[in-house]
Short mmCIF file of C-alpha atoms in Angstrom, two decimals:
data_model
loop_
_atom_site.label_atom_id
_atom_site.label_comp_id
_atom_site.label_asym_id
_atom_site.label_seq_id
_atom_site.Cartn_x
_atom_site.Cartn_y
_atom_site.Cartn_z
CA UNK K 1 12.86 44.37 19.70
CA UNK K 2 14.44 42.01 17.21
CA UNK K 3 11.94 39.83 16.66
CA UNK K 4 11.76 36.51 14.53
CA UNK K 5 10.27 36.61 11.78
CA UNK K 6 9.43 34.44 9.78
CA UNK K 7 8.40 34.61 6.08
CA UNK K 8 6.82 32.00 3.51
CA UNK K 9 7.79 32.73 -0.14
CA UNK K 10 10.48 34.76 0.52
CA UNK K 11 12.12 33.14 -2.33
CA UNK K 12 11.51 35.98 -5.07
CA UNK K 13 8.68 39.00 -5.40
CA UNK K 14 7.00 39.86 -2.29
CA UNK K 15 8.48 37.36 -0.20
CA UNK K 16 12.04 38.12 -0.59
CA UNK K 17 11.46 42.07 -0.43
CA UNK K 18 10.05 41.61 2.95
CA UNK K 19 13.10 38.91 3.71
CA UNK K 20 15.88 41.66 3.09
CA UNK K 21 13.85 44.37 4.92
CA UNK K 22 13.22 42.89 8.25
CA UNK K 23 16.75 41.74 7.70
CA UNK K 24 17.61 45.58 6.72
CA UNK K 25 15.90 45.85 11.02
CA UNK K 26 17.64 43.92 12.62
CA UNK K 27 15.45 40.76 12.60
CA UNK K 28 15.74 36.99 13.11
CA UNK K 29 14.38 35.27 9.64
CA UNK K 30 13.06 31.45 8.97
CA UNK K 31 11.90 31.96 5.52
CA UNK K 32 10.56 29.29 3.55
CA UNK K 33 9.87 28.75 -0.31
CA UNK K 34 9.92 25.62 -2.06
CA UNK K 35 13.04 26.39 -4.28
CA UNK K 36 16.06 24.77 -1.89
CA UNK K 37 19.34 25.66 -3.70
CA UNK K 38 17.16 29.79 -3.95
CA UNK K 39 16.51 29.56 -0.37
CA UNK K 40 20.51 28.88 0.72
CA UNK K 41 21.52 31.80 -2.23
CA UNK K 42 19.06 34.63 0.26
CA UNK K 43 20.32 33.06 3.71
CA UNK K 44 24.01 33.43 2.08
CA UNK K 45 23.39 37.04 1.12
CA UNK K 46 21.63 37.49 4.47
CA UNK K 47 23.97 36.60 6.97
CA UNK K 48 26.89 37.96 4.79
CA UNK K 49 25.66 40.76 5.22
CA UNK K 50 24.65 40.25 9.11
CA UNK K 51 21.17 38.50 9.24
CA UNK K 52 20.58 36.19 11.21
CA UNK K 53 18.83 33.64 8.46
CA UNK K 54 17.15 29.56 9.45
CA UNK K 55 15.44 28.80 5.58
CA UNK K 56 12.73 25.43 5.16
CA UNK K 57 12.95 24.76 2.30
CA UNK K 58 8.82 23.14 2.41
CA UNK K 59 5.45 23.85 0.26
CA UNK K 60 2.57 25.51 2.21
CA UNK K 61 0.59 23.32 0.17
CA UNK K 62 2.74 20.06 2.30
CA UNK K 63 0.69 20.38 5.26
CA UNK K 64 2.53 17.53 7.24
CA UNK K 65 5.74 18.31 5.42
CA UNK K 66 5.29 22.13 6.70
CA UNK K 67 3.44 20.22 10.25
CA UNK K 68 6.68 19.16 10.64
CA UNK K 69 9.27 21.36 10.11
CA UNK K 70 7.27 24.22 12.27
CA UNK K 71 6.90 21.64 15.47
CA UNK K 72 10.53 20.37 14.86
CA UNK K 73 12.48 24.29 14.49
CA UNK K 74 15.15 24.48 17.08
CA UNK K 75 14.30 26.15 21.11
CA UNK K 76 15.36 29.49 19.57
CA UNK K 77 13.84 29.67 17.24
CA UNK K 78 10.32 28.61 17.91
CA UNK K 79 8.59 32.00 19.41
CA UNK K 80 7.99 33.88 16.17
CA UNK K 81 7.20 37.51 17.01
CA UNK K 82 5.90 37.78 13.04
CA UNK K 83 4.21 35.77 10.93
CA UNK K 84 3.67 36.78 6.80
CA UNK K 85 1.76 34.64 5.05
CA UNK K 86 3.39 35.80 1.19
CA UNK K 87 3.23 31.94 -0.86
CA UNK K 88 0.76 33.08 -3.29
CA UNK K 89 0.32 32.89 -6.86
CA UNK K 90 -2.34 33.50 -9.41
CA UNK K 91 -2.54 31.15 -12.78
CA UNK K 92 -4.69 31.81 -16.14
CA UNK K 93 -6.58 34.62 -17.24
CA UNK K 94 -9.19 31.97 -18.77
CA UNK K 95 -13.02 33.14 -18.86
CA UNK K 96 -14.37 30.66 -15.74
CA UNK K 97 -16.17 28.42 -18.03
CA UNK K 98 -13.27 27.41 -19.81
CA UNK K 99 -10.60 28.12 -16.67
CA UNK K 100 -7.81 24.98 -15.93
CA UNK K 101 -9.26 23.24 -12.94
CA UNK K 102 -5.99 22.34 -10.91
CA UNK K 103 -4.95 26.10 -12.23
CA UNK K 104 -7.11 26.57 -9.73
CA UNK K 105 -6.49 23.32 -7.11
CA UNK K 106 -3.63 24.68 -6.91
CA UNK K 107 -4.59 28.82 -6.08
CA UNK K 108 -6.90 27.30 -3.63
CA UNK K 109 -4.88 25.14 -1.83
CA UNK K 110 -1.93 27.80 -2.16
CA UNK K 111 -3.67 31.25 -1.70
CA UNK K 112 -6.71 29.40 1.10
CA UNK K 113 -5.12 26.32 2.54
CA UNK K 114 -1.60 27.12 2.87
CA UNK K 115 -1.97 30.74 4.89
CA UNK K 116 -4.63 28.74 7.01
CA UNK K 117 -1.70 25.84 7.42
CA UNK K 118 0.49 28.42 7.69
CA UNK K 119 -1.60 30.37 10.84
CA UNK K 120 -2.94 27.27 12.65
CA UNK K 121 0.61 26.32 13.71
CA UNK K 122 1.86 29.35 14.50
CA UNK K 123 -1.13 31.56 15.57
CA UNK K 124 -1.54 29.32 19.21
CA UNK K 125 2.16 29.90 20.41
CA UNK K 126 0.85 33.60 19.83
CA UNK K 127 -2.10 33.13 21.45
CA UNK K 128 -0.56 31.33 24.62
CA UNK K 129 2.30 34.13 25.02
CA UNK K 130 -0.01 36.77 24.13
CA UNK K 131 2.50 38.10 21.89
CA UNK K 132 2.69 37.90 17.96
CA UNK K 133 1.54 39.73 14.80
CA UNK K 134 -0.16 38.17 11.53
CA UNK K 135 0.41 39.83 7.95
CA UNK K 136 -1.46 38.19 5.07
CA UNK K 137 -0.68 38.89 1.97
CA UNK K 138 -4.17 39.56 0.23
CA UNK K 139 -4.65 41.68 -2.76
CA UNK K 140 -6.28 44.30 -4.46
CA UNK K 141 -8.55 41.58 -6.43
CA UNK K 142 -9.84 40.85 -2.93
CA UNK K 143 -11.95 43.98 -3.47
CA UNK K 144 -13.30 42.91 -6.65
CA UNK K 145 -13.89 40.67 -9.19
CA UNK K 146 -11.70 41.62 -12.88
CA UNK K 147 -12.72 39.86 -16.61
CA UNK K 148 -10.58 36.52 -15.88
CA UNK K 149 -9.16 37.06 -12.65
CA UNK K 150 -12.69 34.92 -11.73
CA UNK K 151 -11.15 31.68 -9.07
CA UNK K 152 -7.23 33.64 -7.81
CA UNK K 153 -10.13 36.93 -6.93
CA UNK K 154 -11.97 34.92 -5.53
CA UNK K 155 -8.83 33.19 -3.46
CA UNK K 156 -7.40 36.84 -2.48
CA UNK K 157 -11.35 37.96 -1.07
CA UNK K 158 -11.11 34.65 0.73
CA UNK K 159 -8.06 35.46 2.44
CA UNK K 160 -9.10 38.86 3.43
CA UNK K 161 -12.83 37.30 4.84
CA UNK K 162 -9.58 34.97 6.78
CA UNK K 163 -7.48 37.69 8.08
CA UNK K 164 -10.48 39.47 8.92
CA UNK K 165 -11.49 36.60 11.35
CA UNK K 166 -9.12 35.78 13.03
CA UNK K 167 -8.57 39.91 14.07
CA UNK K 168 -12.14 38.65 15.60
CA UNK K 169 -10.86 36.10 17.28
CA UNK K 170 -7.49 37.18 19.02
CA UNK K 171 -9.11 40.84 19.92
CA UNK K 172 -9.20 39.51 23.42
CA UNK K 173 -5.70 39.03 23.13
CA UNK K 174 -2.61 41.59 22.56
CA UNK K 175 -1.80 38.99 18.80
CA UNK K 176 -2.24 41.80 15.59
CA UNK K 177 -3.56 41.10 12.08
CA UNK K 178 -3.06 42.94 8.98
CA UNK K 179 -4.18 42.70 5.01
CA UNK K 180 -1.98 44.00 2.50
CA UNK K 181 -3.80 44.59 -0.79
CA UNK K 182 -1.47 45.51 -3.25
CA UNK K 183 -2.66 46.17 -6.63
CA UNK K 184 -0.19 46.27 -10.19
CA UNK K 185 3.17 44.66 -8.40
CA UNK K 186 6.10 43.98 -10.48
CA UNK K 187 7.50 40.59 -9.83
CA UNK K 188 7.94 37.20 -11.24
CA UNK K 189 4.28 37.30 -10.72
CA UNK K 190 2.59 37.39 -14.97
CA UNK K 191 5.20 35.17 -15.60
CA UNK K 192 3.68 32.47 -13.48
CA UNK K 193 0.63 33.24 -14.06
CA UNK K 194 0.83 32.50 -17.55
CA UNK K 195 2.75 29.83 -17.52
CA UNK K 196 6.50 31.34 -18.43
CA UNK K 197 4.71 33.94 -21.64
CA UNK K 198 7.84 36.61 -20.64
CA UNK K 199 6.67 38.12 -23.51
CA UNK K 200 2.14 38.24 -21.95
CA UNK K 201 3.34 38.96 -18.60
CA UNK K 202 5.73 42.29 -19.44
CA UNK K 203 2.54 43.86 -20.98
CA UNK K 204 0.72 43.61 -17.78
CA UNK K 205 3.69 46.69 -16.44
CA UNK K 206 3.73 48.24 -19.56
CA UNK K 207 2.60 51.98 -19.87
CA UNK K 208 2.90 52.20 -16.57
CA UNK K 209 5.53 51.85 -12.73
CA UNK K 210 3.98 49.19 -10.59
CA UNK K 211 4.68 48.86 -7.56
CA UNK K 212 7.90 46.79 -6.06
CA UNK K 213 8.02 44.39 -3.69
CA UNK K 214 10.30 46.69 -1.54
CA UNK K 215 7.70 49.27 -1.95
CA UNK K 216 4.59 46.65 -0.37
CA UNK K 217 7.74 45.48 2.45
CA UNK K 218 8.49 48.67 3.55
CA UNK K 219 4.24 48.84 5.15
CA UNK K 220 4.73 45.32 5.77
CA UNK K 221 8.00 45.92 8.93
CA UNK K 222 5.43 49.57 9.32
CA UNK K 223 2.90 47.56 11.20
CA UNK K 224 5.06 45.07 12.27
CA UNK K 225 7.16 48.22 14.07
CA UNK K 226 3.01 50.25 15.26
CA UNK K 227 3.60 50.35 19.10
CA UNK K 228 1.60 47.76 21.19
CA UNK K 229 -1.32 49.17 21.09
CA UNK K 230 -1.49 50.87 16.85
CA UNK K 231 -3.05 47.71 14.55
CA UNK K 232 -2.66 48.32 10.94
CA UNK K 233 -5.65 46.31 10.44
CA UNK K 234 -5.74 46.90 6.40
CA UNK K 235 -4.00 48.75 3.97
CA UNK K 236 -4.32 49.39 0.49
CA UNK K 237 -0.80 49.75 -2.19
CA UNK K 238 -1.70 51.20 -5.56
CA UNK K 239 0.66 52.11 -7.82
CA UNK K 240 -0.57 55.91 -8.03
CA UNK K 241 -1.86 55.45 -12.05
CA UNK K 242 -3.98 53.01 -10.70
CA UNK K 243 -6.98 52.81 -9.10
CA UNK K 244 -9.23 49.69 -8.38
CA UNK K 245 -8.38 45.95 -10.06
CA UNK K 246 -9.49 46.81 -12.87
CA UNK K 247 -9.10 51.50 -13.61
CA UNK K 248 -5.48 51.24 -15.12
CA UNK K 249 -4.41 54.31 -16.87
CA UNK K 250 -1.62 53.53 -18.28
CA UNK K 251 0.90 56.35 -20.17
#
């Protein structure tokens, strides 16, 4: 049966990969992101391929707008089956004692508080219907800190704890909860981390074939379509020559 899938941060990277893969699966899509123009382009791309798409341009850090858009969904879009909490970012790679406080606030507000806002707005309906699936995009960085990762790693460790806690909270229902933990994925992630320094961003992927947004989307679609009695609780997805968040063999 086709699902209604809401994906945050759907304008690029893993979010865009998820949008395309769930569309190929025949699901109806609610796509959110900050870039209204890019959202419209993606909506048209997928609609032209036969998908049903609703786009909502807002930043998950803005709780008031998020609430307005989610509570104001048309009736035939309200019963969200899958929530993909993908919106997130890393900023900077400085030692913690030299970190930028604004960067820290942006990461915490997006990666943790934005995820919590969307969860709080959507999961009560899933619990009421006794049906639904939350897929949180965590990271290998949530398992162990790496040099310069400090606050970003902390936010992804929080995603793991929040995901595990939610799974406990809904264990008496048929709602499923998944934490996907990607390693090195080539998206605009590093470009954002280094504030647009494309040369520095390119070096992150030098000498190794990294994952793509589509690779992570494949796992998300698989988890969402597992039999109802199967809960894919957590998946760590790494490039072949990556052993952990800090061990990468470059050739």
